Amino acid sequence: MNNDGTTWNEELIKEEFCEYDAALILEAPIRDSNVEDFLGWHYNTNGKFSVKSAYDLALWQATISGPSAEGVRGGTEEGDWSFLWKARVPPKIQLFAWKACQEAIPVAINLKKRGVQVEVACSCCSLRKENSLHVLVSSLASLGTLRLTLAYYLSKWSVY
């Protein structure tokens, strides 16, 4: 932000961030500094905690972490993952979701396990280790995208 706190320092942002990120930052509105901060629950649209929103979050996290992969490793192709393979979503989404649940996407933790010399702390927030769940669901960087994506796809996709 510029010193007045009402506009972005466009030159600095374009210098420090890649073109794509800079464009996103510059499109973001600047909050009115006269409005008092408040503690908000970012897992629902109004920012207020409710038991229902906590239940929905727990249910979603249980679905995302997926069932055990023993069925897949045990030789049966569908195993416990049949809900995913039957979902009416593009195959590339099914495969990506399965790989994410298997910790098979190239995030820092997985790269480190394979001998790549990387820092395992999340490069965006440095608060947690960078694993699939953090990158896709719980990092601050993913929450806005996740909320929009979920709202769109949950209304379009049928799992059963």
Tab-separated table of N, CA and C in Angstrom:
chain	number	residue	atom	x	y	z
A	1	MET	N	0.831	-1.177	0.000
A	1	MET	CA	0.000	0.000	0.000
A	1	MET	C	0.876	1.240	0.000
A	2	ASN	N	0.322	2.288	-0.525
A	2	ASN	CA	1.012	3.569	-0.443
A	2	ASN	C	0.876	4.117	0.974
A	3	ASN	N	1.609	5.176	1.269
A	3	ASN	CA	1.604	5.742	2.621
A	3	ASN	C	0.229	6.205	3.074
A	4	ASP	N	-0.614	6.625	2.134
A	4	ASP	CA	-1.942	7.107	2.527
A	4	ASP	C	-2.877	5.974	2.946
A	5	GLY	N	-2.495	4.718	2.638
A	5	GLY	CA	-3.286	3.565	3.044
A	5	GLY	C	-4.555	3.349	2.246
A	6	THR	N	-4.705	4.058	1.137
A	6	THR	CA	-5.938	3.923	0.349
A	6	THR	C	-5.706	3.361	-1.044
A	7	THR	N	-4.454	3.268	-1.475
A	7	THR	CA	-4.152	2.752	-2.817
A	7	THR	C	-2.961	1.801	-2.738
A	8	TRP	N	-2.878	0.918	-3.723
A	8	TRP	CA	-1.759	-0.011	-3.805
A	8	TRP	C	-0.538	0.692	-4.377
A	9	ASN	N	0.645	0.313	-3.911
A	9	ASN	CA	1.897	0.781	-4.486
A	9	ASN	C	2.173	-0.125	-5.685
A	10	GLU	N	1.610	0.247	-6.817
A	10	GLU	CA	1.621	-0.596	-8.009
A	10	GLU	C	3.041	-0.946	-8.456
A	11	GLU	N	3.920	0.015	-8.426
A	11	GLU	CA	5.298	-0.218	-8.866
A	11	GLU	C	5.989	-1.278	-8.002
A	12	LEU	N	5.848	-1.167	-6.698
A	12	LEU	CA	6.465	-2.119	-5.777
A	12	LEU	C	5.865	-3.516	-5.939
A	13	ILE	N	4.563	-3.593	-6.077
A	13	ILE	CA	3.903	-4.892	-6.222
A	13	ILE	C	4.356	-5.579	-7.503
A	14	LYS	N	4.427	-4.843	-8.600
A	14	LYS	CA	4.860	-5.430	-9.875
A	14	LYS	C	6.322	-5.851	-9.824
A	15	GLU	N	7.097	-5.180	-8.989
A	15	GLU	CA	8.514	-5.507	-8.845
A	15	GLU	C	8.717	-6.766	-7.997
A	16	GLU	N	7.897	-6.937	-6.959
A	16	GLU	CA	8.083	-8.014	-5.992
A	16	GLU	C	7.366	-9.316	-6.331
A	17	PHE	N	6.317	-9.261	-7.150
A	17	PHE	CA	5.502	-10.440	-7.428
A	17	PHE	C	5.489	-10.755	-8.911
A	18	CYS	N	5.205	-12.024	-9.217
A	18	CYS	CA	5.068	-12.402	-10.619
A	18	CYS	C	3.846	-11.680	-11.190
A	19	GLU	N	3.771	-11.623	-12.512
A	19	GLU	CA	2.721	-10.854	-13.184
A	19	GLU	C	1.316	-11.293	-12.750
A	20	TYR	N	1.107	-12.603	-12.671
A	20	TYR	CA	-0.210	-13.134	-12.307
A	20	TYR	C	-0.596	-12.708	-10.886
A	21	ASP	N	0.324	-12.921	-9.917
A	21	ASP	CA	0.033	-12.562	-8.527
A	21	ASP	C	-0.149	-11.055	-8.369
A	22	ALA	N	0.682	-10.290	-9.061
A	22	ALA	CA	0.577	-8.833	-8.976
A	22	ALA	C	-0.795	-8.365	-9.453
A	23	ALA	N	-1.275	-8.946	-10.538
A	23	ALA	CA	-2.597	-8.565	-11.057
A	23	ALA	C	-3.690	-8.876	-10.035
A	24	LEU	N	-3.587	-10.038	-9.376
A	24	LEU	CA	-4.580	-10.395	-8.354
A	24	LEU	C	-4.534	-9.434	-7.168
A	25	ILE	N	-3.336	-9.091	-6.747
A	25	ILE	CA	-3.185	-8.169	-5.616
A	25	ILE	C	-3.766	-6.809	-5.961
A	26	LEU	N	-3.431	-6.315	-7.145
A	26	LEU	CA	-3.898	-4.988	-7.543
A	26	LEU	C	-5.414	-4.933	-7.733
A	27	GLU	N	-6.031	-6.075	-8.015
A	27	GLU	CA	-7.494	-6.120	-8.144
A	27	GLU	C	-8.188	-6.175	-6.786
A	28	ALA	N	-7.452	-6.573	-5.761
A	28	ALA	CA	-8.055	-6.715	-4.430
A	28	ALA	C	-8.376	-5.340	-3.852
A	29	PRO	N	-9.572	-5.197	-3.305
A	29	PRO	CA	-9.924	-3.908	-2.697
A	29	PRO	C	-9.150	-3.699	-1.398
A	30	ILE	N	-8.897	-2.462	-1.089
A	30	ILE	CA	-8.221	-2.125	0.166
A	30	ILE	C	-9.295	-1.835	1.200
A	31	ARG	N	-9.168	-2.483	2.329
A	31	ARG	CA	-10.148	-2.351	3.402
A	31	ARG	C	-10.117	-0.946	3.994
A	32	ASP	N	-11.271	-0.458	4.347
A	32	ASP	CA	-11.387	0.841	5.001
A	32	ASP	C	-10.731	0.749	6.375
A	33	SER	N	-9.700	1.548	6.605
A	33	SER	CA	-8.955	1.463	7.865
A	33	SER	C	-9.751	2.004	9.050
A	34	ASN	N	-10.883	2.650	8.792
A	34	ASN	CA	-11.712	3.158	9.890
A	34	ASN	C	-12.630	2.083	10.468
A	35	VAL	N	-12.707	0.946	9.795
A	35	VAL	CA	-13.554	-0.145	10.274
A	35	VAL	C	-12.753	-0.988	11.259
A	36	GLU	N	-13.366	-1.291	12.392
A	36	GLU	CA	-12.679	-2.057	13.420
A	36	GLU	C	-12.532	-3.523	12.995
A	37	ASP	N	-11.376	-4.117	13.277
A	37	ASP	CA	-11.146	-5.527	12.981
A	37	ASP	C	-12.050	-6.394	13.856
A	38	PHE	N	-12.324	-7.604	13.383
A	38	PHE	CA	-13.090	-8.546	14.189
A	38	PHE	C	-12.586	-9.952	13.904
A	39	LEU	N	-12.793	-10.823	14.864
A	39	LEU	CA	-12.410	-12.212	14.723
A	39	LEU	C	-13.524	-12.926	13.979
A	40	GLY	N	-13.188	-13.517	12.843
A	40	GLY	CA	-14.213	-14.155	12.021
A	40	GLY	C	-13.923	-15.624	11.784
A	41	TRP	N	-14.975	-16.397	11.622
A	41	TRP	CA	-14.909	-17.827	11.292
A	41	TRP	C	-14.969	-17.904	9.783
A	42	HIS	N	-13.854	-18.211	9.137
A	42	HIS	CA	-13.803	-18.129	7.677
A	42	HIS	C	-14.361	-19.358	6.965
A	43	TYR	N	-15.015	-20.253	7.685
A	43	TYR	CA	-15.583	-21.436	7.050
A	43	TYR	C	-17.067	-21.279	6.720
A	44	ASN	N	-17.614	-20.086	6.864
A	44	ASN	CA	-18.951	-19.818	6.334
A	44	ASN	C	-19.011	-18.376	5.840
A	45	THR	N	-20.069	-18.030	5.144
A	45	THR	CA	-20.107	-16.751	4.436
A	45	THR	C	-20.285	-15.537	5.336
A	46	ASN	N	-20.922	-15.698	6.497
A	46	ASN	CA	-21.136	-14.521	7.339
A	46	ASN	C	-20.030	-14.297	8.367
A	47	GLY	N	-19.059	-15.196	8.449
A	47	GLY	CA	-17.932	-15.022	9.354
A	47	GLY	C	-18.218	-15.377	10.799
A	48	LYS	N	-19.414	-15.902	11.074
A	48	LYS	CA	-19.775	-16.254	12.449
A	48	LYS	C	-19.771	-17.769	12.607
A	49	PHE	N	-19.212	-18.219	13.732
A	49	PHE	CA	-19.161	-19.651	14.006
A	49	PHE	C	-20.559	-20.193	14.262
A	50	SER	N	-20.804	-21.393	13.745
A	50	SER	CA	-22.032	-22.115	14.085
A	50	SER	C	-21.676	-23.596	14.163
A	51	VAL	N	-22.454	-24.340	14.916
A	51	VAL	CA	-22.222	-25.774	15.019
A	51	VAL	C	-22.379	-26.411	13.639
A	52	LYS	N	-23.346	-25.933	12.866
A	52	LYS	CA	-23.567	-26.472	11.525
A	52	LYS	C	-22.334	-26.261	10.646
A	53	SER	N	-21.734	-25.067	10.695
A	53	SER	CA	-20.554	-24.826	9.858
A	53	SER	C	-19.377	-25.684	10.315
A	54	ALA	N	-19.248	-25.923	11.622
A	54	ALA	CA	-18.185	-26.799	12.123
A	54	ALA	C	-18.430	-28.236	11.675
A	55	TYR	N	-19.690	-28.669	11.725
A	55	TYR	CA	-20.042	-30.017	11.267
A	55	TYR	C	-19.751	-30.158	9.774
A	56	ASP	N	-20.169	-29.161	8.982
A	56	ASP	CA	-19.914	-29.198	7.538
A	56	ASP	C	-18.419	-29.271	7.247
A	57	LEU	N	-17.624	-28.509	7.999
A	57	LEU	CA	-16.174	-28.527	7.827
A	57	LEU	C	-15.609	-29.902	8.168
A	58	ALA	N	-16.031	-30.474	9.292
A	58	ALA	CA	-15.535	-31.799	9.692
A	58	ALA	C	-15.920	-32.852	8.662
A	59	LEU	N	-17.139	-32.779	8.174
A	59	LEU	CA	-17.606	-33.725	7.163
A	59	LEU	C	-16.798	-33.584	5.882
A	60	TRP	N	-16.556	-32.347	5.473
A	60	TRP	CA	-15.789	-32.105	4.249
A	60	TRP	C	-14.354	-32.600	4.408
A	61	GLN	N	-13.738	-32.330	5.565
A	61	GLN	CA	-12.363	-32.777	5.783
A	61	GLN	C	-12.277	-34.296	5.813
A	62	ALA	N	-13.273	-34.950	6.373
A	62	ALA	CA	-13.287	-36.417	6.377
A	62	ALA	C	-13.396	-36.944	4.954
A	63	THR	N	-14.177	-36.275	4.126
A	63	THR	CA	-14.331	-36.685	2.727
A	63	THR	C	-13.039	-36.454	1.960
A	64	ILE	N	-12.409	-35.305	2.189
A	64	ILE	CA	-11.180	-34.960	1.463
A	64	ILE	C	-10.038	-35.874	1.855
A	65	SER	N	-9.924	-36.217	3.147
A	65	SER	CA	-8.818	-37.085	3.546
A	65	SER	C	-9.045	-38.493	3.034
A	66	GLY	N	-10.293	-38.811	2.731
A	66	GLY	CA	-10.619	-40.055	2.048
A	66	GLY	C	-10.496	-41.284	2.912
A	67	PRO	N	-11.060	-42.346	2.416
A	67	PRO	CA	-10.947	-43.619	3.109
A	67	PRO	C	-9.548	-44.197	2.961
A	68	SER	N	-9.304	-45.269	3.644
A	68	SER	CA	-8.015	-45.937	3.566
A	68	SER	C	-7.734	-46.397	2.150
A	69	ALA	N	-6.492	-46.371	1.763
A	69	ALA	CA	-6.121	-46.801	0.417
A	69	ALA	C	-5.818	-48.284	0.374
A	70	GLU	N	-6.071	-49.014	1.453
A	70	GLU	CA	-5.767	-50.439	1.484
A	70	GLU	C	-6.429	-51.188	0.345
A	71	GLY	N	-7.672	-50.824	0.015
A	71	GLY	CA	-8.366	-51.501	-1.082
A	71	GLY	C	-7.622	-51.350	-2.387
A	72	VAL	N	-7.079	-50.178	-2.622
A	72	VAL	CA	-6.337	-49.933	-3.856
A	72	VAL	C	-5.030	-50.708	-3.835
A	73	ARG	N	-4.334	-50.665	-2.706
A	73	ARG	CA	-3.058	-51.369	-2.609
A	73	ARG	C	-3.251	-52.879	-2.550
A	74	GLY	N	-4.416	-53.317	-2.090
A	74	GLY	CA	-4.676	-54.739	-1.930
A	74	GLY	C	-4.993	-55.452	-3.228
A	75	GLY	N	-5.034	-54.763	-4.334
A	75	GLY	CA	-5.219	-55.410	-5.614
A	75	GLY	C	-6.558	-55.152	-6.269
A	76	THR	N	-7.561	-54.732	-5.522
A	76	THR	CA	-8.837	-54.418	-6.150
A	76	THR	C	-8.794	-52.987	-6.648
A	77	GLU	N	-9.188	-52.785	-7.867
A	77	GLU	CA	-9.030	-51.468	-8.476
A	77	GLU	C	-9.902	-50.413	-7.809
A	78	GLU	N	-11.138	-50.779	-7.433
A	78	GLU	CA	-12.022	-49.783	-6.845
A	78	GLU	C	-11.813	-49.659	-5.347
A	79	GLY	N	-11.788	-50.760	-4.621
A	79	GLY	CA	-11.557	-50.713	-3.183
A	79	GLY	C	-12.460	-49.704	-2.501
A	80	ASP	N	-11.930	-49.000	-1.502
A	80	ASP	CA	-12.686	-47.993	-0.769
A	80	ASP	C	-12.829	-46.686	-1.536
A	81	TRP	N	-12.252	-46.599	-2.701
A	81	TRP	CA	-12.260	-45.357	-3.471
A	81	TRP	C	-13.378	-45.318	-4.505
A	82	SER	N	-14.310	-46.243	-4.440
A	82	SER	CA	-15.348	-46.303	-5.469
A	82	SER	C	-16.168	-45.015	-5.530
A	83	PHE	N	-16.351	-44.349	-4.374
A	83	PHE	CA	-17.101	-43.089	-4.387
A	83	PHE	C	-16.430	-42.062	-5.297
A	84	LEU	N	-15.108	-42.069	-5.307
A	84	LEU	CA	-14.381	-41.116	-6.145
A	84	LEU	C	-14.457	-41.510	-7.611
A	85	TRP	N	-14.268	-42.789	-7.898
A	85	TRP	CA	-14.260	-43.231	-9.294
A	85	TRP	C	-15.650	-43.146	-9.913
A	86	LYS	N	-16.695	-43.181	-9.087
A	86	LYS	CA	-18.061	-43.076	-9.604
A	86	LYS	C	-18.545	-41.632	-9.706
A	87	ALA	N	-17.805	-40.722	-9.121
A	87	ALA	CA	-18.224	-39.319	-9.141
A	87	ALA	C	-18.287	-38.811	-10.580
A	88	ARG	N	-19.290	-38.014	-10.842
A	88	ARG	CA	-19.445	-37.456	-12.188
A	88	ARG	C	-18.610	-36.186	-12.311
A	89	VAL	N	-17.318	-36.394	-12.354
A	89	VAL	CA	-16.353	-35.309	-12.513
A	89	VAL	C	-15.356	-35.739	-13.572
A	90	PRO	N	-14.646	-34.791	-14.164
A	90	PRO	CA	-13.650	-35.171	-15.169
A	90	PRO	C	-12.604	-36.121	-14.578
A	91	PRO	N	-12.138	-37.090	-15.367
A	91	PRO	CA	-11.140	-38.051	-14.879
A	91	PRO	C	-9.898	-37.386	-14.297
A	92	LYS	N	-9.485	-36.255	-14.867
A	92	LYS	CA	-8.279	-35.605	-14.338
A	92	LYS	C	-8.514	-35.082	-12.917
A	93	ILE	N	-9.754	-34.703	-12.597
A	93	ILE	CA	-10.080	-34.264	-11.238
A	93	ILE	C	-10.081	-35.466	-10.295
A	94	GLN	N	-10.641	-36.585	-10.746
A	94	GLN	CA	-10.637	-37.802	-9.933
A	94	GLN	C	-9.204	-38.211	-9.604
A	95	LEU	N	-8.367	-38.245	-10.620
A	95	LEU	CA	-6.982	-38.670	-10.425
A	95	LEU	C	-6.235	-37.710	-9.501
A	96	PHE	N	-6.439	-36.408	-9.701
A	96	PHE	CA	-5.771	-35.429	-8.852
A	96	PHE	C	-6.222	-35.584	-7.397
A	97	ALA	N	-7.524	-35.754	-7.173
A	97	ALA	CA	-8.034	-35.924	-5.807
A	97	ALA	C	-7.444	-37.178	-5.168
A	98	TRP	N	-7.378	-38.258	-5.933
A	98	TRP	CA	-6.819	-39.500	-5.406
A	98	TRP	C	-5.338	-39.314	-5.070
A	99	LYS	N	-4.594	-38.680	-5.981
A	99	LYS	CA	-3.167	-38.443	-5.725
A	99	LYS	C	-2.971	-37.555	-4.495
A	100	ALA	N	-3.816	-36.539	-4.342
A	100	ALA	CA	-3.701	-35.655	-3.177
A	100	ALA	C	-3.931	-36.439	-1.888
A	101	CYS	N	-4.934	-37.306	-1.876
A	101	CYS	CA	-5.218	-38.123	-0.689
A	101	CYS	C	-4.105	-39.131	-0.416
A	102	GLN	N	-3.389	-39.525	-1.440
A	102	GLN	CA	-2.279	-40.468	-1.304
A	102	GLN	C	-0.955	-39.762	-1.012
A	103	GLU	N	-0.990	-38.435	-0.860
A	103	GLU	CA	0.231	-37.633	-0.704
A	103	GLU	C	1.187	-37.898	-1.866
A	104	ALA	N	0.658	-37.882	-3.074
A	104	ALA	CA	1.462	-38.176	-4.259
A	104	ALA	C	1.589	-36.972	-5.185
A	105	ILE	N	1.289	-35.777	-4.694
A	105	ILE	CA	1.517	-34.583	-5.505
A	105	ILE	C	2.779	-33.898	-4.979
A	106	PRO	N	3.479	-33.164	-5.829
A	106	PRO	CA	4.798	-32.638	-5.454
A	106	PRO	C	4.760	-31.412	-4.535
A	107	VAL	N	4.344	-31.624	-3.303
A	107	VAL	CA	4.431	-30.577	-2.290
A	107	VAL	C	5.713	-30.818	-1.496
A	108	ALA	N	6.111	-29.857	-0.683
A	108	ALA	CA	7.422	-29.904	-0.021
A	108	ALA	C	7.674	-31.197	0.756
A	109	ILE	N	6.702	-31.635	1.554
A	109	ILE	CA	6.885	-32.862	2.358
A	109	ILE	C	7.196	-34.053	1.459
A	110	ASN	N	6.448	-34.189	0.372
A	110	ASN	CA	6.642	-35.330	-0.529
A	110	ASN	C	7.966	-35.238	-1.274
A	111	LEU	N	8.352	-34.031	-1.664
A	111	LEU	CA	9.642	-33.854	-2.334
A	111	LEU	C	10.784	-34.215	-1.382
A	112	LYS	N	10.661	-33.795	-0.126
A	112	LYS	CA	11.685	-34.092	0.885
A	112	LYS	C	11.829	-35.612	1.068
A	113	LYS	N	10.688	-36.334	1.094
A	113	LYS	CA	10.720	-37.793	1.230
A	113	LYS	C	11.454	-38.443	0.061
A	114	ARG	N	11.438	-37.785	-1.078
A	114	ARG	CA	12.084	-38.335	-2.279
A	114	ARG	C	13.518	-37.825	-2.448
A	115	GLY	N	14.027	-37.155	-1.418
A	115	GLY	CA	15.422	-36.752	-1.437
A	115	GLY	C	15.709	-35.375	-2.002
A	116	VAL	N	14.676	-34.620	-2.358
A	116	VAL	CA	14.877	-33.264	-2.868
A	116	VAL	C	15.133	-32.346	-1.675
A	117	GLN	N	16.153	-31.522	-1.770
A	117	GLN	CA	16.497	-30.617	-0.686
A	117	GLN	C	15.601	-29.380	-0.748
A	118	VAL	N	14.538	-29.394	0.049
A	118	VAL	CA	13.606	-28.271	0.101
A	118	VAL	C	13.246	-27.985	1.552
A	119	GLU	N	12.833	-26.763	1.806
A	119	GLU	CA	12.318	-26.378	3.118
A	119	GLU	C	10.889	-26.893	3.210
A	120	VAL	N	10.552	-27.592	4.299
A	120	VAL	CA	9.221	-28.199	4.393
A	120	VAL	C	8.147	-27.237	4.893
A	121	ALA	N	8.538	-26.088	5.421
A	121	ALA	CA	7.538	-25.111	5.858
A	121	ALA	C	6.842	-24.524	4.635
A	122	CYS	N	5.555	-24.248	4.781
A	122	CYS	CA	4.771	-23.674	3.686
A	122	CYS	C	5.410	-22.361	3.235
A	123	SER	N	5.637	-22.233	1.946
A	123	SER	CA	6.296	-21.037	1.425
A	123	SER	C	5.380	-19.819	1.445
A	124	CYS	N	4.071	-20.029	1.582
A	124	CYS	CA	3.138	-18.899	1.625
A	124	CYS	C	2.944	-18.362	3.040
A	125	CYS	N	2.763	-19.271	4.011
A	125	CYS	CA	2.432	-18.804	5.361
A	125	CYS	C	3.502	-19.134	6.398
A	126	SER	N	4.374	-20.084	6.126
A	126	SER	CA	5.421	-20.535	7.053
A	126	SER	C	4.871	-21.013	8.395
A	127	LEU	N	3.572	-21.266	8.469
A	127	LEU	CA	2.958	-21.676	9.733
A	127	LEU	C	2.922	-23.184	9.913
A	128	ARG	N	2.842	-23.921	8.807
A	128	ARG	CA	2.723	-25.374	8.882
A	128	ARG	C	3.596	-26.013	7.825
A	129	LYS	N	3.762	-27.326	7.965
A	129	LYS	CA	4.488	-28.073	6.943
A	129	LYS	C	3.631	-28.129	5.686
A	130	GLU	N	4.298	-28.045	4.542
A	130	GLU	CA	3.584	-28.024	3.272
A	130	GLU	C	3.268	-29.445	2.818
A	131	ASN	N	2.071	-29.932	3.193
A	131	ASN	CA	1.599	-31.220	2.689
A	131	ASN	C	0.370	-30.965	1.815
A	132	SER	N	-0.172	-32.010	1.232
A	132	SER	CA	-1.295	-31.844	0.304
A	132	SER	C	-2.495	-31.184	0.964
A	133	LEU	N	-2.847	-31.633	2.158
A	133	LEU	CA	-4.008	-31.079	2.844
A	133	LEU	C	-3.829	-29.591	3.103
A	134	HIS	N	-2.640	-29.205	3.556
A	134	HIS	CA	-2.399	-27.794	3.845
A	134	HIS	C	-2.477	-26.954	2.574
A	135	VAL	N	-1.816	-27.394	1.522
A	135	VAL	CA	-1.786	-26.618	0.277
A	135	VAL	C	-3.178	-26.481	-0.332
A	136	LEU	N	-3.943	-27.554	-0.317
A	136	LEU	CA	-5.234	-27.548	-1.004
A	136	LEU	C	-6.399	-27.081	-0.143
A	137	VAL	N	-6.275	-27.194	1.180
A	137	VAL	CA	-7.437	-26.934	2.023
A	137	VAL	C	-7.196	-25.889	3.102
A	138	SER	N	-6.121	-26.023	3.877
A	138	SER	CA	-6.031	-25.224	5.095
A	138	SER	C	-5.087	-24.033	5.037
A	139	SER	N	-4.340	-23.855	3.966
A	139	SER	CA	-3.452	-22.694	3.929
A	139	SER	C	-4.266	-21.437	3.659
A	140	LEU	N	-3.773	-20.331	4.144
A	140	LEU	CA	-4.461	-19.067	3.916
A	140	LEU	C	-4.580	-18.772	2.431
A	141	ALA	N	-3.576	-19.176	1.672
A	141	ALA	CA	-3.585	-18.911	0.237
A	141	ALA	C	-4.680	-19.684	-0.487
A	142	SER	N	-5.069	-20.840	0.041
A	142	SER	CA	-6.053	-21.667	-0.664
A	142	SER	C	-7.491	-21.430	-0.233
A	143	LEU	N	-7.709	-20.763	0.882
A	143	LEU	CA	-9.067	-20.683	1.431
A	143	LEU	C	-10.063	-19.967	0.529
A	144	GLY	N	-9.680	-18.832	-0.035
A	144	GLY	CA	-10.598	-18.110	-0.921
A	144	GLY	C	-10.943	-18.916	-2.152
A	145	THR	N	-9.920	-19.479	-2.772
A	145	THR	CA	-10.142	-20.306	-3.954
A	145	THR	C	-10.967	-21.526	-3.600
A	146	LEU	N	-10.659	-22.146	-2.486
A	146	LEU	CA	-11.387	-23.337	-2.056
A	146	LEU	C	-12.858	-23.033	-1.832
A	147	ARG	N	-13.141	-21.937	-1.165
A	147	ARG	CA	-14.527	-21.576	-0.876
A	147	ARG	C	-15.319	-21.390	-2.171
A	148	LEU	N	-14.750	-20.676	-3.129
A	148	LEU	CA	-15.435	-20.462	-4.408
A	148	LEU	C	-15.579	-21.755	-5.193
A	149	THR	N	-14.525	-22.554	-5.221
A	149	THR	CA	-14.558	-23.814	-5.963
A	149	THR	C	-15.590	-24.763	-5.376
A	150	LEU	N	-15.596	-24.887	-4.052
A	150	LEU	CA	-16.566	-25.771	-3.404
A	150	LEU	C	-17.994	-25.335	-3.682
A	151	ALA	N	-18.244	-24.053	-3.546
A	151	ALA	CA	-19.600	-23.559	-3.773
A	151	ALA	C	-20.062	-23.894	-5.183
A	152	TYR	N	-19.172	-23.732	-6.145
A	152	TYR	CA	-19.531	-24.006	-7.535
A	152	TYR	C	-19.727	-25.495	-7.786
A	153	TYR	N	-18.728	-26.294	-7.421
A	153	TYR	CA	-18.771	-27.706	-7.773
A	153	TYR	C	-19.726	-28.532	-6.926
A	154	LEU	N	-19.912	-28.177	-5.672
A	154	LEU	CA	-20.864	-28.933	-4.866
A	154	LEU	C	-22.278	-28.782	-5.407
A	155	SER	N	-22.537	-27.663	-6.064
A	155	SER	CA	-23.861	-27.488	-6.665
A	155	SER	C	-23.975	-28.212	-8.006
A	156	LYS	N	-22.851	-28.572	-8.625
A	156	LYS	CA	-22.867	-29.180	-9.954
A	156	LYS	C	-22.652	-30.689	-9.945
A	157	TRP	N	-21.845	-31.190	-9.003
A	157	TRP	CA	-21.429	-32.592	-9.039
A	157	TRP	C	-22.322	-33.464	-8.181
A	158	SER	N	-22.508	-34.660	-8.613
A	158	SER	CA	-23.211	-35.662	-7.819
A	158	SER	C	-22.251	-36.817	-7.589
A	159	VAL	N	-22.013	-37.159	-6.345
A	159	VAL	CA	-21.050	-38.210	-6.031
A	159	VAL	C	-21.671	-39.593	-6.191
A	160	TYR	N	-22.954	-39.710	-6.029
A	160	TYR	CA	-23.593	-41.026	-6.062
A	160	TYR	C	-24.456	-41.196	-7.279
